[in-house]
Structure formats: structure tokens, C-alpha cells
Amino acid sequence: MEQLNVSMIQADLHWENPEANLEMFAQLIDEVPSNTDLVVLPEMFSTGFSMEPEKWAETESGASVHWLKSMTQKTNAVVTGSLIIEDDGKYYNRLFWMRPDGSYESYDKRHLFSLAGEEKHYSPGSKRLVVELNGFKIMPLVCYDLRFPVWSRNDLNYDVLLYVANWPERRAYYWKQLLIARAIENQAYVIGVNRVGDDGNGVYHSGDSICLDALGAEAQKAESGKAEIIHMTLSKDSLNRVRNTFRFLNDKDDFEIVI
């Protein structure tokens, strides 16, 4: 039976303080169960949702990516989350999928949050990413991508849709409803990992991190407003039973995404 053991870390980030955040997450990662296959961190986990990439961006050879490699080796689990990255003179909100052997994939956030002016500071990505772990195909996305169902659509035969976020509490209702919608329409597990606490702009985040099954039902969730680690086991058999009973994906529309 194929299973995937996931640990979601809902944390209160230190504003624009990479050293403090990496130290905090190193301590939290020490607390995940030894059988964890995947550790999920929030969006911009080393800084918070900063609009000053010129001050905080690193390269892929920088300290935070090196830290990710050390965490995967320490836990023998994949660790994922996004960082502010400078690449060829441009800044990206880049998610890393770091494996214990030091190899990795990355995904650049496609939809930049115009309400906060993210598009004025960062460049958008243009490609979706699907990775495999323990027989599960996983598509990781970042925060505002959640509002765009075409980009999230399961035309890539994934099993898990994963979002890392800094989603404000003032729009928590939409976070919760959209995650449910993405699970139902794509017949996939959906994992959403969000931060808690105030950022440097006084914006409060309630977290509300959650894992939903392929029917949109709650499988596991974090307590609102609380920094904590949540564990869950995803079952491929359970997912297949839903898909074999309700063959809705067979009726999906074909389409082409034009960038």
C-alpha cells in the first residue's frame, strides 16, 4: 500500500530575519516524526512576504538553499517551501523541492499578488512542476496561485496539490473555500500550509493550514492562530477508491495554457 507521511509546519515567521527563521525551522524540523517523507514550510519561510528582494534575495548557492540541503539529509525527507531568489538579474518567489540526496526541483510563483505590488518586485514563473514521492505525483504551487483554477487544473495526472502561503487572516474565508474547491474539482489531496502571526506591515495571519481529501473533506488541520506541526498520512488506495467511484476526471475538458 502506497502511503505518504507529511509534516506541515505552521509557524510565526521572524520578519525579514533569515538567520532567526532558519534557526527556528531547524528546531521545529527536529520535532517531526522519524517516518516523515515530506516536510512542508510556508511561503518565503526565511523572510516573510517581503517586497524588498534587493535586500533579502539569495542565489541558489546561498545559505538558505544550503540549509535546505542539510535539513533533508538530517531527516531523510523531502523539504519544500519558497524563498526569495535572484537569478540572472531578476527576483523570484521560488519554491524548492529538496531531496535528501541533494538534488532538487524548483517552481517560480506564476501569479504575483498585485494587491501588494508583488509584480513590481518579482518576475513570474511560466512552468508548472510535478514531482514524485512514494508513488504520489505532487504539484506544488504558491499562495496566490490558489485563486486561479486553470493553473491548478489536474490535466497533469497528479495526486496531491500543495500550496505554501502567507495568506492574511482578513481573507481566511477565501483560503478555506478555495482549497476545498481545488480538492473537489481536481479529485486530489490538497495541502495548504500557511504562516501565523503579524508580518512587518502589521498584517495578521491565522494559518488555517489544512490537508483535504479528494472529496474536499478535512483529513487534518492546524489550530487557527497557533504555531504547530501537523502530521498526516496520505493513502493512494483511498485516493484511487474515490477516483474509481466518481470518474469525474474522465470528463474534464482539454485546454492549452497560453502564457
PDB file of C-alpha atoms in Angstrom:
ATOM      1  CA  MET A   1       0.000   0.000   0.000  1.00  0.00           C
ATOM      2  CA  GLU A   2       1.440   3.345  -1.087  1.00  0.00           C
ATOM      3  CA  GLN A   3       1.464   5.975   1.654  1.00  0.00           C
ATOM      4  CA  LEU A   4       2.951   9.425   2.085  1.00  0.00           C
ATOM      5  CA  ASN A   5       3.748  10.765   5.558  1.00  0.00           C
ATOM      6  CA  VAL A   6       3.587  14.563   5.596  1.00  0.00           C
ATOM      7  CA  SER A   7       4.541  17.071   8.295  1.00  0.00           C
ATOM      8  CA  MET A   8       3.183  20.616   7.840  1.00  0.00           C
ATOM      9  CA  ILE A   9       4.893  23.344   9.850  1.00  0.00           C
ATOM     10  CA  GLN A  10       2.648  26.305  10.656  1.00  0.00           C
ATOM     11  CA  ALA A  11       4.982  28.932  12.139  1.00  0.00           C
ATOM     12  CA  ASP A  12       5.171  32.571  13.190  1.00  0.00           C
ATOM     13  CA  LEU A  13       7.914  33.964  10.950  1.00  0.00           C
ATOM     14  CA  HIS A  14      10.563  36.442  12.084  1.00  0.00           C
ATOM     15  CA  TRP A  15      10.131  39.436   9.780  1.00  0.00           C
ATOM     16  CA  GLU A  16      12.989  39.777   7.278  1.00  0.00           C
ATOM     17  CA  ASN A  17      15.334  37.795   9.521  1.00  0.00           C
ATOM     18  CA  PRO A  18      16.673  34.752   7.643  1.00  0.00           C
ATOM     19  CA  GLU A  19      19.075  33.703  10.377  1.00  0.00           C
ATOM     20  CA  ALA A  20      16.362  33.606  13.034  1.00  0.00           C
ATOM     21  CA  ASN A  21      13.908  31.800  10.750  1.00  0.00           C
ATOM     22  CA  LEU A  22      16.377  29.125   9.700  1.00  0.00           C
ATOM     23  CA  GLU A  23      17.301  28.521  13.321  1.00  0.00           C
ATOM     24  CA  MET A  24      13.618  28.286  14.281  1.00  0.00           C
ATOM     25  CA  PHE A  25      12.732  25.895  11.497  1.00  0.00           C
ATOM     26  CA  ALA A  26      15.776  23.730  12.221  1.00  0.00           C
ATOM     27  CA  GLN A  27      14.470  23.273  15.763  1.00  0.00           C
ATOM     28  CA  LEU A  28      10.942  22.559  14.528  1.00  0.00           C
ATOM     29  CA  ILE A  29      12.143  20.062  11.953  1.00  0.00           C
ATOM     30  CA  ASP A  30      13.884  18.210  14.796  1.00  0.00           C
ATOM     31  CA  GLU A  31      10.395  17.543  16.153  1.00  0.00           C
ATOM     32  CA  VAL A  32       8.892  15.855  13.065  1.00  0.00           C
ATOM     33  CA  PRO A  33       8.343  12.079  13.266  1.00  0.00           C
ATOM     34  CA  SER A  34      11.155   9.873  12.039  1.00  0.00           C
ATOM     35  CA  ASN A  35       8.915   8.313   9.368  1.00  0.00           C
ATOM     36  CA  THR A  36       8.168  11.684   7.720  1.00  0.00           C
ATOM     37  CA  ASP A  37       8.567  11.631   3.942  1.00  0.00           C
ATOM     38  CA  LEU A  38       7.758  15.290   3.264  1.00  0.00           C
ATOM     39  CA  VAL A  39       8.169  18.446   5.360  1.00  0.00           C
ATOM     40  CA  VAL A  40       6.225  21.494   4.152  1.00  0.00           C
ATOM     41  CA  LEU A  41       7.245  25.043   5.137  1.00  0.00           C
ATOM     42  CA  PRO A  42       5.333  28.285   4.364  1.00  0.00           C
ATOM     43  CA  GLU A  43       5.903  30.726   1.517  1.00  0.00           C
ATOM     44  CA  MET A  44       9.055  32.873   1.873  1.00  0.00           C
ATOM     45  CA  PHE A  45       9.867  30.934   5.022  1.00  0.00           C
ATOM     46  CA  SER A  46      13.207  32.676   5.608  1.00  0.00           C
ATOM     47  CA  THR A  47      11.890  36.275   5.472  1.00  0.00           C
ATOM     48  CA  GLY A  48       8.129  36.529   5.444  1.00  0.00           C
ATOM     49  CA  PHE A  49       6.316  38.073   2.461  1.00  0.00           C
ATOM     50  CA  SER A  50       8.825  40.862   1.824  1.00  0.00           C
ATOM     51  CA  MET A  51       8.625  43.315  -1.057  1.00  0.00           C
ATOM     52  CA  GLU A  52      12.317  44.169  -0.718  1.00  0.00           C
ATOM     53  CA  PRO A  53      14.026  41.407  -2.682  1.00  0.00           C
ATOM     54  CA  GLU A  54      17.006  43.620  -3.419  1.00  0.00           C
ATOM     55  CA  LYS A  55      17.838  43.403   0.314  1.00  0.00           C
ATOM     56  CA  TRP A  56      16.953  39.780   1.038  1.00  0.00           C
ATOM     57  CA  ALA A  57      17.375  37.774  -2.151  1.00  0.00           C
ATOM     58  CA  GLU A  58      19.847  34.921  -2.242  1.00  0.00           C
ATOM     59  CA  THR A  59      21.129  32.832  -5.110  1.00  0.00           C
ATOM     60  CA  GLU A  60      20.664  29.095  -5.388  1.00  0.00           C
ATOM     61  CA  SER A  61      24.160  28.724  -3.950  1.00  0.00           C
ATOM     62  CA  GLY A  62      23.217  30.816  -0.916  1.00  0.00           C
ATOM     63  CA  ALA A  63      22.786  29.982   2.745  1.00  0.00           C
ATOM     64  CA  SER A  64      19.068  29.128   2.671  1.00  0.00           C
ATOM     65  CA  VAL A  65      19.340  26.603  -0.145  1.00  0.00           C
ATOM     66  CA  HIS A  66      22.372  25.091   1.583  1.00  0.00           C
ATOM     67  CA  TRP A  67      20.265  24.932   4.759  1.00  0.00           C
ATOM     68  CA  LEU A  68      17.511  23.089   2.885  1.00  0.00           C
ATOM     69  CA  LYS A  69      20.036  20.505   1.761  1.00  0.00           C
ATOM     70  CA  SER A  70      21.264  19.993   5.308  1.00  0.00           C
ATOM     71  CA  MET A  71      17.695  19.593   6.607  1.00  0.00           C
ATOM     72  CA  THR A  72      16.848  16.935   4.034  1.00  0.00           C
ATOM     73  CA  GLN A  73      19.982  14.996   4.849  1.00  0.00           C
ATOM     74  CA  LYS A  74      19.242  15.243   8.559  1.00  0.00           C
ATOM     75  CA  THR A  75      15.654  13.994   8.253  1.00  0.00           C
ATOM     76  CA  ASN A  76      15.971  11.788   5.161  1.00  0.00           C
ATOM     77  CA  ALA A  77      12.805  13.547   3.975  1.00  0.00           C
ATOM     78  CA  VAL A  78      11.981  15.966   1.181  1.00  0.00           C
ATOM     79  CA  VAL A  79      11.688  19.557   2.440  1.00  0.00           C
ATOM     80  CA  THR A  80       9.756  22.159   0.450  1.00  0.00           C
ATOM     81  CA  GLY A  81       8.950  25.869   0.799  1.00  0.00           C
ATOM     82  CA  SER A  82       9.647  29.089  -1.086  1.00  0.00           C
ATOM     83  CA  LEU A  83      12.466  31.634  -0.851  1.00  0.00           C
ATOM     84  CA  ILE A  84      13.382  34.998  -2.380  1.00  0.00           C
ATOM     85  CA  ILE A  85      15.860  34.134  -5.133  1.00  0.00           C
ATOM     86  CA  GLU A  86      17.907  36.296  -7.500  1.00  0.00           C
ATOM     87  CA  ASP A  87      18.549  34.639 -10.839  1.00  0.00           C
ATOM     88  CA  ASP A  88      20.126  36.346 -13.843  1.00  0.00           C
ATOM     89  CA  GLY A  89      19.309  39.811 -12.553  1.00  0.00           C
ATOM     90  CA  LYS A  90      15.665  39.031 -11.743  1.00  0.00           C
ATOM     91  CA  TYR A  91      13.925  38.210  -8.468  1.00  0.00           C
ATOM     92  CA  TYR A  92      11.649  35.223  -8.000  1.00  0.00           C
ATOM     93  CA  ASN A  93       9.386  33.812  -5.317  1.00  0.00           C
ATOM     94  CA  ARG A  94      10.851  30.351  -5.866  1.00  0.00           C
ATOM     95  CA  LEU A  95       9.676  27.118  -4.297  1.00  0.00           C
ATOM     96  CA  PHE A  96      12.276  24.397  -3.822  1.00  0.00           C
ATOM     97  CA  TRP A  97      11.611  20.671  -3.725  1.00  0.00           C
ATOM     98  CA  MET A  98      14.764  19.491  -1.972  1.00  0.00           C
ATOM     99  CA  ARG A  99      15.579  15.784  -1.782  1.00  0.00           C
ATOM    100  CA  PRO A 100      17.859  14.023   0.748  1.00  0.00           C
ATOM    101  CA  ASP A 101      20.443  13.259  -1.948  1.00  0.00           C
ATOM    102  CA  GLY A 102      20.886  16.993  -2.597  1.00  0.00           C
ATOM    103  CA  SER A 103      19.046  17.042  -5.909  1.00  0.00           C
ATOM    104  CA  TYR A 104      16.135  19.422  -6.264  1.00  0.00           C
ATOM    105  CA  GLU A 105      13.459  20.894  -8.497  1.00  0.00           C
ATOM    106  CA  SER A 106      12.079  24.421  -8.337  1.00  0.00           C
ATOM    107  CA  TYR A 107       8.905  26.270  -9.215  1.00  0.00           C
ATOM    108  CA  ASP A 108       8.583  30.040  -9.644  1.00  0.00           C
ATOM    109  CA  LYS A 109       5.308  31.506  -8.430  1.00  0.00           C
ATOM    110  CA  ARG A 110       3.220  32.221 -11.505  1.00  0.00           C
ATOM    111  CA  HIS A 111       0.564  34.570 -10.127  1.00  0.00           C
ATOM    112  CA  LEU A 112       2.097  37.568  -8.381  1.00  0.00           C
ATOM    113  CA  PHE A 113      -0.078  39.256  -5.780  1.00  0.00           C
ATOM    114  CA  SER A 114      -0.880  42.626  -7.342  1.00  0.00           C
ATOM    115  CA  LEU A 115      -2.794  43.815  -4.272  1.00  0.00           C
ATOM    116  CA  ALA A 116       0.580  44.009  -2.502  1.00  0.00           C
ATOM    117  CA  GLY A 117       2.537  45.046  -5.611  1.00  0.00           C
ATOM    118  CA  GLU A 118       4.412  41.754  -5.850  1.00  0.00           C
ATOM    119  CA  GLU A 119       4.565  42.064  -9.640  1.00  0.00           C
ATOM    120  CA  LYS A 120       6.574  45.296  -9.255  1.00  0.00           C
ATOM    121  CA  HIS A 121       9.403  43.466  -7.497  1.00  0.00           C
ATOM    122  CA  TYR A 122       9.330  39.873  -8.749  1.00  0.00           C
ATOM    123  CA  SER A 123       9.211  38.093 -12.090  1.00  0.00           C
ATOM    124  CA  PRO A 124       6.516  35.456 -12.700  1.00  0.00           C
ATOM    125  CA  GLY A 125       7.165  31.828 -13.482  1.00  0.00           C
ATOM    126  CA  SER A 126       5.916  30.201 -16.660  1.00  0.00           C
ATOM    127  CA  LYS A 127       6.035  26.441 -16.000  1.00  0.00           C
ATOM    128  CA  ARG A 128       4.173  24.108 -13.685  1.00  0.00           C
ATOM    129  CA  LEU A 129       6.066  21.444 -11.799  1.00  0.00           C
ATOM    130  CA  VAL A 130       5.057  17.868 -10.969  1.00  0.00           C
ATOM    131  CA  VAL A 131       7.331  15.799  -8.728  1.00  0.00           C
ATOM    132  CA  GLU A 132       7.072  12.229  -7.467  1.00  0.00           C
ATOM    133  CA  LEU A 133       7.469  10.825  -3.979  1.00  0.00           C
ATOM    134  CA  ASN A 134       6.486   7.382  -2.686  1.00  0.00           C
ATOM    135  CA  GLY A 135       4.385   6.721  -5.756  1.00  0.00           C
ATOM    136  CA  PHE A 136       2.498  10.027  -5.434  1.00  0.00           C
ATOM    137  CA  LYS A 137       2.610  12.705  -8.113  1.00  0.00           C
ATOM    138  CA  ILE A 138       2.609  16.134  -6.453  1.00  0.00           C
ATOM    139  CA  MET A 139       2.125  19.609  -7.936  1.00  0.00           C
ATOM    140  CA  PRO A 140       3.448  22.381  -5.653  1.00  0.00           C
ATOM    141  CA  LEU A 141       2.163  25.941  -6.057  1.00  0.00           C
ATOM    142  CA  VAL A 142       2.486  29.193  -4.116  1.00  0.00           C
ATOM    143  CA  CYS A 143      -0.192  31.224  -2.288  1.00  0.00           C
ATOM    144  CA  TYR A 144      -1.999  33.481  -4.823  1.00  0.00           C
ATOM    145  CA  ASP A 145      -1.860  30.652  -7.392  1.00  0.00           C
ATOM    146  CA  LEU A 146      -4.767  29.211  -5.383  1.00  0.00           C
ATOM    147  CA  ARG A 147      -7.169  31.749  -6.905  1.00  0.00           C
ATOM    148  CA  PHE A 148      -6.537  30.543 -10.471  1.00  0.00           C
ATOM    149  CA  PRO A 149      -8.185  27.171 -11.140  1.00  0.00           C
ATOM    150  CA  VAL A 150      -6.875  26.764 -14.694  1.00  0.00           C
ATOM    151  CA  TRP A 151      -3.258  26.859 -13.465  1.00  0.00           C
ATOM    152  CA  SER A 152      -4.173  24.340 -10.754  1.00  0.00           C
ATOM    153  CA  ARG A 153      -6.214  22.065 -13.024  1.00  0.00           C
ATOM    154  CA  ASN A 154      -5.433  18.370 -12.884  1.00  0.00           C
ATOM    155  CA  ASP A 155      -4.576  17.806 -16.525  1.00  0.00           C
ATOM    156  CA  LEU A 156      -1.159  16.512 -15.390  1.00  0.00           C
ATOM    157  CA  ASN A 157      -2.433  13.430 -13.539  1.00  0.00           C
ATOM    158  CA  TYR A 158      -1.170  14.498 -10.125  1.00  0.00           C
ATOM    159  CA  ASP A 159      -2.356  13.014  -6.817  1.00  0.00           C
ATOM    160  CA  VAL A 160      -1.550  15.866  -4.449  1.00  0.00           C
ATOM    161  CA  LEU A 161      -1.936  19.621  -4.948  1.00  0.00           C
ATOM    162  CA  LEU A 162       0.219  21.563  -2.493  1.00  0.00           C
ATOM    163  CA  TYR A 163       0.148  25.273  -1.643  1.00  0.00           C
ATOM    164  CA  VAL A 164       2.629  27.162   0.547  1.00  0.00           C
ATOM    165  CA  ALA A 165       1.400  30.582   1.614  1.00  0.00           C
ATOM    166  CA  ASN A 166       1.493  33.840   3.561  1.00  0.00           C
ATOM    167  CA  TRP A 167      -2.293  34.288   3.337  1.00  0.00           C
ATOM    168  CA  PRO A 168      -3.736  37.058   5.588  1.00  0.00           C
ATOM    169  CA  GLU A 169      -6.391  36.279   8.185  1.00  0.00           C
ATOM    170  CA  ARG A 170      -8.646  39.006   6.740  1.00  0.00           C
ATOM    171  CA  ARG A 171      -9.148  36.745   3.699  1.00  0.00           C
ATOM    172  CA  ALA A 172      -9.073  33.420   5.555  1.00  0.00           C
ATOM    173  CA  TYR A 173     -12.614  32.572   4.387  1.00  0.00           C
ATOM    174  CA  TYR A 174     -11.442  32.511   0.772  1.00  0.00           C
ATOM    175  CA  TRP A 175      -8.353  30.461   1.651  1.00  0.00           C
ATOM    176  CA  LYS A 176     -10.562  27.781   3.196  1.00  0.00           C
ATOM    177  CA  GLN A 177     -13.195  27.745   0.460  1.00  0.00           C
ATOM    178  CA  LEU A 178     -10.757  27.763  -2.452  1.00  0.00           C
ATOM    179  CA  LEU A 179      -8.724  24.886  -1.013  1.00  0.00           C
ATOM    180  CA  ILE A 180     -11.919  22.823  -0.770  1.00  0.00           C
ATOM    181  CA  ALA A 181     -12.862  23.736  -4.348  1.00  0.00           C
ATOM    182  CA  ARG A 182      -9.441  22.749  -5.670  1.00  0.00           C
ATOM    183  CA  ALA A 183      -9.692  19.346  -3.938  1.00  0.00           C
ATOM    184  CA  ILE A 184     -13.172  18.600  -5.262  1.00  0.00           C
ATOM    185  CA  GLU A 185     -12.647  19.732  -8.845  1.00  0.00           C
ATOM    186  CA  ASN A 186      -9.277  18.000  -9.194  1.00  0.00           C
ATOM    187  CA  GLN A 187     -10.094  14.844  -7.181  1.00  0.00           C
ATOM    188  CA  ALA A 188      -6.779  15.131  -5.376  1.00  0.00           C
ATOM    189  CA  TYR A 189      -5.441  15.563  -1.895  1.00  0.00           C
ATOM    190  CA  VAL A 190      -4.904  19.273  -1.247  1.00  0.00           C
ATOM    191  CA  ILE A 191      -2.372  20.516   1.299  1.00  0.00           C
ATOM    192  CA  GLY A 192      -2.250  24.191   2.263  1.00  0.00           C
ATOM    193  CA  VAL A 193       0.479  25.407   4.630  1.00  0.00           C
ATOM    194  CA  ASN A 194       0.202  28.997   5.826  1.00  0.00           C
ATOM    195  CA  ARG A 195       2.068  31.101   8.392  1.00  0.00           C
ATOM    196  CA  VAL A 196       0.678  32.618  11.594  1.00  0.00           C
ATOM    197  CA  GLY A 197       1.327  35.940  13.343  1.00  0.00           C
ATOM    198  CA  ASP A 198       1.872  39.550  12.283  1.00  0.00           C
ATOM    199  CA  ASP A 199       4.263  40.433   9.500  1.00  0.00           C
ATOM    200  CA  GLY A 200       6.356  43.615   9.308  1.00  0.00           C
ATOM    201  CA  ASN A 201       3.424  45.515   7.829  1.00  0.00           C
ATOM    202  CA  GLY A 202       1.112  44.679  10.713  1.00  0.00           C
ATOM    203  CA  VAL A 203      -0.834  42.125   8.671  1.00  0.00           C
ATOM    204  CA  TYR A 204      -2.077  39.231  10.796  1.00  0.00           C
ATOM    205  CA  HIS A 205      -2.056  35.628   9.552  1.00  0.00           C
ATOM    206  CA  SER A 206      -4.191  32.949  11.204  1.00  0.00           C
ATOM    207  CA  GLY A 207      -2.561  29.989   9.492  1.00  0.00           C
ATOM    208  CA  ASP A 208      -5.502  27.621   8.986  1.00  0.00           C
ATOM    209  CA  SER A 209      -3.152  25.077   7.432  1.00  0.00           C
ATOM    210  CA  ILE A 210      -5.038  22.002   6.321  1.00  0.00           C
ATOM    211  CA  CYS A 211      -4.995  18.749   4.394  1.00  0.00           C
ATOM    212  CA  LEU A 212      -8.146  17.815   2.455  1.00  0.00           C
ATOM    213  CA  ASP A 213      -9.008  14.513   0.807  1.00  0.00           C
ATOM    214  CA  ALA A 214     -10.164  14.104  -2.785  1.00  0.00           C
ATOM    215  CA  LEU A 215     -13.782  14.746  -1.785  1.00  0.00           C
ATOM    216  CA  GLY A 216     -12.858  18.047  -0.144  1.00  0.00           C
ATOM    217  CA  ALA A 217     -13.280  16.670   3.367  1.00  0.00           C
ATOM    218  CA  GLU A 218     -10.896  17.602   6.150  1.00  0.00           C
ATOM    219  CA  ALA A 219      -8.200  14.992   6.738  1.00  0.00           C
ATOM    220  CA  GLN A 220      -6.135  17.028   9.196  1.00  0.00           C
ATOM    221  CA  LYS A 221      -5.850  20.702  10.136  1.00  0.00           C
ATOM    222  CA  ALA A 222      -3.864  23.041  12.346  1.00  0.00           C
ATOM    223  CA  GLU A 223      -5.406  25.156  15.052  1.00  0.00           C
ATOM    224  CA  SER A 224      -6.128  28.671  13.834  1.00  0.00           C
ATOM    225  CA  GLY A 225      -3.583  31.207  15.075  1.00  0.00           C
ATOM    226  CA  LYS A 226      -1.304  28.618  16.684  1.00  0.00           C
ATOM    227  CA  ALA A 227       2.250  27.748  15.673  1.00  0.00           C
ATOM    228  CA  GLU A 228       2.343  23.963  15.477  1.00  0.00           C
ATOM    229  CA  ILE A 229       3.371  20.928  13.479  1.00  0.00           C
ATOM    230  CA  ILE A 230       0.653  18.801  11.922  1.00  0.00           C
ATOM    231  CA  HIS A 231       1.223  15.248  10.685  1.00  0.00           C
ATOM    232  CA  MET A 232      -0.848  13.159   8.314  1.00  0.00           C
ATOM    233  CA  THR A 233      -0.601  10.007   6.226  1.00  0.00           C
ATOM    234  CA  LEU A 234      -1.955  10.097   2.695  1.00  0.00           C
ATOM    235  CA  SER A 235      -3.197   6.834   1.194  1.00  0.00           C
ATOM    236  CA  LYS A 236      -3.026   6.065  -2.508  1.00  0.00           C
ATOM    237  CA  ASP A 237      -5.667   3.355  -2.059  1.00  0.00           C
ATOM    238  CA  SER A 238      -8.119   5.852  -0.570  1.00  0.00           C
ATOM    239  CA  LEU A 239      -7.475   8.285  -3.405  1.00  0.00           C
ATOM    240  CA  ASN A 240      -7.966   5.586  -6.038  1.00  0.00           C
ATOM    241  CA  ARG A 241     -11.245   4.469  -4.454  1.00  0.00           C
ATOM    242  CA  VAL A 242     -12.641   7.978  -4.820  1.00  0.00           C
ATOM    243  CA  ARG A 243     -11.469   8.297  -8.398  1.00  0.00           C
ATOM    244  CA  ASN A 244     -12.769   4.846  -9.366  1.00  0.00           C
ATOM    245  CA  THR A 245     -16.162   5.505  -7.778  1.00  0.00           C
ATOM    246  CA  PHE A 246     -16.575   9.012  -9.172  1.00  0.00           C
ATOM    247  CA  ARG A 247     -14.874   9.099 -12.568  1.00  0.00           C
ATOM    248  CA  PHE A 248     -15.261  12.842 -12.998  1.00  0.00           C
ATOM    249  CA  LEU A 249     -11.700  13.411 -14.202  1.00  0.00           C
ATOM    250  CA  ASN A 250     -12.505  11.336 -17.285  1.00  0.00           C
ATOM    251  CA  ASP A 251     -14.933  14.068 -18.333  1.00  0.00           C
ATOM    252  CA  LYS A 252     -12.573  17.003 -17.928  1.00  0.00           C
ATOM    253  CA  ASP A 253     -12.045  19.499 -20.737  1.00  0.00           C
ATOM    254  CA  ASP A 254      -8.876  19.625 -22.790  1.00  0.00           C
ATOM    255  CA  PHE A 255      -7.230  23.017 -22.917  1.00  0.00           C
ATOM    256  CA  GLU A 256      -3.973  24.800 -23.562  1.00  0.00           C
ATOM    257  CA  ILE A 257      -2.484  27.392 -21.212  1.00  0.00           C
ATOM    258  CA  VAL A 258      -1.115  30.363 -23.138  1.00  0.00           C
ATOM    259  CA  ILE A 259       1.487  32.350 -21.212  1.00  0.00           C
TER     260      ILE A 259
END
